[in-house]
PDB file of C-alpha atoms in Angstrom:
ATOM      1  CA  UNK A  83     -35.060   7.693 -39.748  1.00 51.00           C
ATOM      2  CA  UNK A  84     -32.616   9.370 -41.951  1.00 56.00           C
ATOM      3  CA  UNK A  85     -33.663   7.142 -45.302  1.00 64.00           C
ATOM      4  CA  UNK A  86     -34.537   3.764 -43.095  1.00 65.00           C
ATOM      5  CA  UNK A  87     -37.196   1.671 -44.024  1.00 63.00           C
ATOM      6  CA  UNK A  88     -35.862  -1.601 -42.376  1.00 77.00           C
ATOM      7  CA  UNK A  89     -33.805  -3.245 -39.521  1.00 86.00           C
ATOM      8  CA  UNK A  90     -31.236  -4.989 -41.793  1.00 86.00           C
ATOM      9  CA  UNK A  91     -28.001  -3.471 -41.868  1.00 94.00           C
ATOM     10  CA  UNK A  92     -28.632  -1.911 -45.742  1.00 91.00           C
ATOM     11  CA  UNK A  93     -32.415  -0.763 -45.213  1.00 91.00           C
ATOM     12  CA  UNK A  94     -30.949   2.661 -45.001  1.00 90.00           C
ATOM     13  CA  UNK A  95     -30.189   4.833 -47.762  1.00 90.00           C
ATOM     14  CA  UNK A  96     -26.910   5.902 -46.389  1.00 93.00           C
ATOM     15  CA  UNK A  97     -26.094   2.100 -46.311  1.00 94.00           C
ATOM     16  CA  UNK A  98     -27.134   1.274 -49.484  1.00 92.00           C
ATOM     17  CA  UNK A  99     -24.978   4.356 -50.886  1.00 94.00           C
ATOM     18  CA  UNK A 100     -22.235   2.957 -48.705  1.00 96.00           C
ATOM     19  CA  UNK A 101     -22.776  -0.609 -50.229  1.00 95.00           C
ATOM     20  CA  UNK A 102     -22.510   1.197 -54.148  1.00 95.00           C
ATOM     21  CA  UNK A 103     -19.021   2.571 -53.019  1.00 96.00           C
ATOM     22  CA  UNK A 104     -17.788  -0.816 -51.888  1.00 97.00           C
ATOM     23  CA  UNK A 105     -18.518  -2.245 -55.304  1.00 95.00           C
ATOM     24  CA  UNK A 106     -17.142   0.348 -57.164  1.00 96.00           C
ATOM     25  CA  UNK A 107     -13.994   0.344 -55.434  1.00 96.00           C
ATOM     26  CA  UNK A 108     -11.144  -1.860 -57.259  1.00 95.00           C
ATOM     27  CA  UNK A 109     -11.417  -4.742 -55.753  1.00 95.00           C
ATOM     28  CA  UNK A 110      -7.819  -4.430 -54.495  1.00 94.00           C
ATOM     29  CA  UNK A 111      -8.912  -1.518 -52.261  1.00 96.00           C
ATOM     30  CA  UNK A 112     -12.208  -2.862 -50.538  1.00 96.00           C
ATOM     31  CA  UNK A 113     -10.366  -3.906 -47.843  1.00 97.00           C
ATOM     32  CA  UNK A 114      -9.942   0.055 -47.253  1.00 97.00           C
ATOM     33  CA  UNK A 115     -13.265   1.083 -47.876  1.00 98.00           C
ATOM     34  CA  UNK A 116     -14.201  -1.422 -44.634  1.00 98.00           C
ATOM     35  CA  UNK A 117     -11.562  -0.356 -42.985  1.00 98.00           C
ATOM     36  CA  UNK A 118     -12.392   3.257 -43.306  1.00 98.00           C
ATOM     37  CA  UNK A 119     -16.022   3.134 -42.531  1.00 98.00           C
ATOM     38  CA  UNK A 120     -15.227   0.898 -39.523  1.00 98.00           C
ATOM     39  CA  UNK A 121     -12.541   2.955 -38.213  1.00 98.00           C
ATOM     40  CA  UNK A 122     -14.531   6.401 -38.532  1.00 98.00           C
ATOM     41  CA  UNK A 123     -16.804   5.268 -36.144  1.00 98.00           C
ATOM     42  CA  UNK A 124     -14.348   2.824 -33.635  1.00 98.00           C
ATOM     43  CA  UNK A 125     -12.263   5.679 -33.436  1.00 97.00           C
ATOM     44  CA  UNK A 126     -14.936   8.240 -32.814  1.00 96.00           C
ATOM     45  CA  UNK A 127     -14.758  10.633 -29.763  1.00 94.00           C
ATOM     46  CA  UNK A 128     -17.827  12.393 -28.797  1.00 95.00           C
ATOM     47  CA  UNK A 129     -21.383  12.210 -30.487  1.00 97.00           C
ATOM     48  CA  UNK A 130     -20.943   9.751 -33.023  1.00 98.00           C
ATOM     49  CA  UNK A 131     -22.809  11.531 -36.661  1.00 97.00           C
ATOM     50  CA  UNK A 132     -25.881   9.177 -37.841  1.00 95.00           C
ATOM     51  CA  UNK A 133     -23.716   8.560 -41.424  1.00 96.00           C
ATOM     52  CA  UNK A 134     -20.637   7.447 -39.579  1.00 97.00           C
ATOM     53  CA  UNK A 135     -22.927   4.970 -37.435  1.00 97.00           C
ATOM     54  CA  UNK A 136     -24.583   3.652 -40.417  1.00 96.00           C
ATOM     55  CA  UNK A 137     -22.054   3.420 -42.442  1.00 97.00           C
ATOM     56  CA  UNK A 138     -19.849   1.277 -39.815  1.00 98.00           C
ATOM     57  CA  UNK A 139     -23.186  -1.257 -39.257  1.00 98.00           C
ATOM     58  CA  UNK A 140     -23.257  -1.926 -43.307  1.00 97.00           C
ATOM     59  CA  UNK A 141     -19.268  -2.418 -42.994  1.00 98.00           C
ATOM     60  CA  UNK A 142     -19.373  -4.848 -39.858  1.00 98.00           C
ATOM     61  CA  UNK A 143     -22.004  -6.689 -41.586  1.00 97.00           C
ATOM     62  CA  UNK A 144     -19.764  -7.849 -44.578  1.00 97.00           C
ATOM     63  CA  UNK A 145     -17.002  -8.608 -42.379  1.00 98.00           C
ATOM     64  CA  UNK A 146     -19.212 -10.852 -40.594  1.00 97.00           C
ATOM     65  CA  UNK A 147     -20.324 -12.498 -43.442  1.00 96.00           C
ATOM     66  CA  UNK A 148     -17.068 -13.738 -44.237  1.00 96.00           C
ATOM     67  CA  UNK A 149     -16.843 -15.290 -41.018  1.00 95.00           C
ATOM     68  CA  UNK A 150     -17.498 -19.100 -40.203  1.00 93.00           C
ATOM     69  CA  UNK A 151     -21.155 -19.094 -39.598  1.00 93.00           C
ATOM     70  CA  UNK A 152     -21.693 -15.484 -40.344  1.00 95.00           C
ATOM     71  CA  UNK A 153     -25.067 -14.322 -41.437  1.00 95.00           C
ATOM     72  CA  UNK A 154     -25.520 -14.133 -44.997  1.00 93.00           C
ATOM     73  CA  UNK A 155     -26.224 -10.388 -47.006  1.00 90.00           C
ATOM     74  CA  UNK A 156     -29.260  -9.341 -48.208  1.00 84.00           C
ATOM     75  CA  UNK A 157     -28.963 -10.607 -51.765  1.00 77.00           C
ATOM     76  CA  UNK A 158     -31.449  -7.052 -52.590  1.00 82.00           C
ATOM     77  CA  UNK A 159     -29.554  -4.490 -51.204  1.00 83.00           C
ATOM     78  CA  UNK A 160     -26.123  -5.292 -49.598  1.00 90.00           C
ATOM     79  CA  UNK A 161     -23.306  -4.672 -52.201  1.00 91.00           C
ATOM     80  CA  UNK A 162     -23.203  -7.109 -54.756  1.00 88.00           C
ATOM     81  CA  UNK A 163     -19.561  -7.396 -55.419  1.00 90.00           C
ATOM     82  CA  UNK A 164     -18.891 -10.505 -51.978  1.00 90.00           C
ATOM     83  CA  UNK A 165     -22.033 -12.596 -54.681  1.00 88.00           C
ATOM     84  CA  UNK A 166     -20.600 -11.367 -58.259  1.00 89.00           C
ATOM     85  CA  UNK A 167     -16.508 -11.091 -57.428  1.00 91.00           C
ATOM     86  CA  UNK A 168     -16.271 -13.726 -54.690  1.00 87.00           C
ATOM     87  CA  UNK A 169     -15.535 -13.504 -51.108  1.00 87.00           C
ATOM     88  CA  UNK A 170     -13.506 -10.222 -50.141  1.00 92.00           C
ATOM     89  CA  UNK A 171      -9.877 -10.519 -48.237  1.00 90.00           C
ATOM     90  CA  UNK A 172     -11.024  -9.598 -44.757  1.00 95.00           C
ATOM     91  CA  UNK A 173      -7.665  -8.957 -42.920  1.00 96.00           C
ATOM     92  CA  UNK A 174      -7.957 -10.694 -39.493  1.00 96.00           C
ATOM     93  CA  UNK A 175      -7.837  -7.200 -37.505  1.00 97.00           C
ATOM     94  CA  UNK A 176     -10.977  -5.565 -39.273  1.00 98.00           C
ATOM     95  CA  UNK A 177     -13.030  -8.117 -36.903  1.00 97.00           C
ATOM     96  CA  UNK A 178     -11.965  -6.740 -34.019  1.00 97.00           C
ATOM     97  CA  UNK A 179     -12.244  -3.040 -35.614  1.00 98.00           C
ATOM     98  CA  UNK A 180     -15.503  -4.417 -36.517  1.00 98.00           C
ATOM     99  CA  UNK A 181     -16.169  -5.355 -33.081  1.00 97.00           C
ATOM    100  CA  UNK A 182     -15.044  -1.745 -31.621  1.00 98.00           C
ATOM    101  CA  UNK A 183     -17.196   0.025 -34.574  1.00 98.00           C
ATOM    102  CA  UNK A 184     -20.721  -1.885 -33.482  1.00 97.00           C
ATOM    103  CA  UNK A 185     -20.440  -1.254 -30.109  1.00 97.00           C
ATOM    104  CA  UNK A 186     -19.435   2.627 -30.135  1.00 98.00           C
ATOM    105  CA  UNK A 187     -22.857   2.894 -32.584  1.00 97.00           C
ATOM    106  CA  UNK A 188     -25.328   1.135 -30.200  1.00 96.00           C
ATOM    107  CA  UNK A 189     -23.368   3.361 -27.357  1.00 96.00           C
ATOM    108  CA  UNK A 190     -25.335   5.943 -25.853  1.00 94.00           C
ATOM    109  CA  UNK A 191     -23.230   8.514 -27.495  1.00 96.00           C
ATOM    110  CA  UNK A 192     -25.016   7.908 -31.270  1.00 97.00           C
ATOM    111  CA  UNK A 193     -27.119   9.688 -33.526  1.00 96.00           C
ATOM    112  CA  UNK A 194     -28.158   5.838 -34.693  1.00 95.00           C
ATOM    113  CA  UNK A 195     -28.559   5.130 -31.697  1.00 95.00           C
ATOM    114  CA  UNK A 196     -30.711   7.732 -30.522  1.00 95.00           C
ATOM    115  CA  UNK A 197     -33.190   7.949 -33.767  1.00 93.00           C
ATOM    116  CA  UNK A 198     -33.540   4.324 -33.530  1.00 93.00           C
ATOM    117  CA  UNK A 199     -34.878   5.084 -29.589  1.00 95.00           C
ATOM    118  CA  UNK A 200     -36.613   8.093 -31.019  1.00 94.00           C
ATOM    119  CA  UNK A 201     -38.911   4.979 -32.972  1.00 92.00           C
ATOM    120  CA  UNK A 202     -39.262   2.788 -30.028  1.00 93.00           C
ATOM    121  CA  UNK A 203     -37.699   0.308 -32.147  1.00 92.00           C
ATOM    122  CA  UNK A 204     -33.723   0.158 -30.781  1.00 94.00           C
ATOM    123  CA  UNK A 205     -34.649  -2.752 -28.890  1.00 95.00           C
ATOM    124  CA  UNK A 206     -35.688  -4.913 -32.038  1.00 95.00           C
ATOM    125  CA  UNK A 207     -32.715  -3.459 -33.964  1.00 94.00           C
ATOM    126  CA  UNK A 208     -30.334  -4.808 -31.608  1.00 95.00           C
ATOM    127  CA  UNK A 209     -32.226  -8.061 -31.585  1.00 96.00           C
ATOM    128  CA  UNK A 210     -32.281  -8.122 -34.907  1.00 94.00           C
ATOM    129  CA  UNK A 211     -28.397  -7.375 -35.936  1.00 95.00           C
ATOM    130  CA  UNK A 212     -27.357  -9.381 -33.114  1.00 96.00           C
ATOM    131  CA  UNK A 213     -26.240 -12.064 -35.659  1.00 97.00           C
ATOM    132  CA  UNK A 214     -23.456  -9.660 -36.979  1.00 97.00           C
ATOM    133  CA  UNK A 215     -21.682  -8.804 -33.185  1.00 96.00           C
ATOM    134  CA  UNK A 216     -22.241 -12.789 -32.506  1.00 96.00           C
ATOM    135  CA  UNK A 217     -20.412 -13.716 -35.418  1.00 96.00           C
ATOM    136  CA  UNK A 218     -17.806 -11.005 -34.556  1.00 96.00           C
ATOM    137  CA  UNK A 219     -17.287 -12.393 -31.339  1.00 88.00           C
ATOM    138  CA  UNK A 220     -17.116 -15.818 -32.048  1.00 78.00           C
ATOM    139  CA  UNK A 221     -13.604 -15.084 -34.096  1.00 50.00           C
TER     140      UNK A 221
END
């Protein structure tokens, strides 16, 4: 699946490469670079691209890790720049962007979606990132 090789939210290539431009972004700006990913798929109309999907999962999953409770990164391959600069400033509305973003790419509507059905694996996925929308919704 498009550079997937796990059900964490950075086993995916796309994610990873995501990840990389979130820690080379001036730290100032990172807020962006979540808000951009999250937004390009929350905002979305139509089929929602595979990169788009991916690249919103990877951005909702460091906004829930700054959340009480929130599940912690992958310390391998999620961005390193939450462990190495300290926590990011997570304005208050990228959780419910964040929110909007993880639900439009487990809609039916999604390449992620469907090439995660494809594998007979979307229902372990889910399972499996349900940490991230829990700790969304608990905010």
């Amino acid at each position: 699946m498009c550079g997937s090789w796990g059900l964490g939210p950075f086993d995916d290539d796309t994610a990873c490469d995501w990840g990389y431009d979130l820690d080379e972004a001036i730290p100032s700006e990172r807020s962006a670079v979540l808000r951009e990913a999250l937004a390009a798929a929350a905002d979305a109309t139509g089929y929602l691209p595979y990169v788009e999907g991916t690249q919103a999962i990877a951005a909702a999953a460091i906004v829930a890790a700054h959340q009480p409770g929130g599940p912690a990164l992958d310390a391998v391959y999620s961005p390193d720049c939450p462990r190495t600069d300290g926590p990011l400033d997570i304005p208050t509305d990228l959780i419910g962007l964040s929110l909007r973003a993880f639900d439009r790419v487990v809609a039916e509507d999604s390449h992620w979606r469907e090439l995660w059905e494809e594998a007979g694996r979307f229902d372990e996925l889910i399972a499996a990132l349900a940490p991230i929308r829990t700790a969304l919704h608990g905010c």
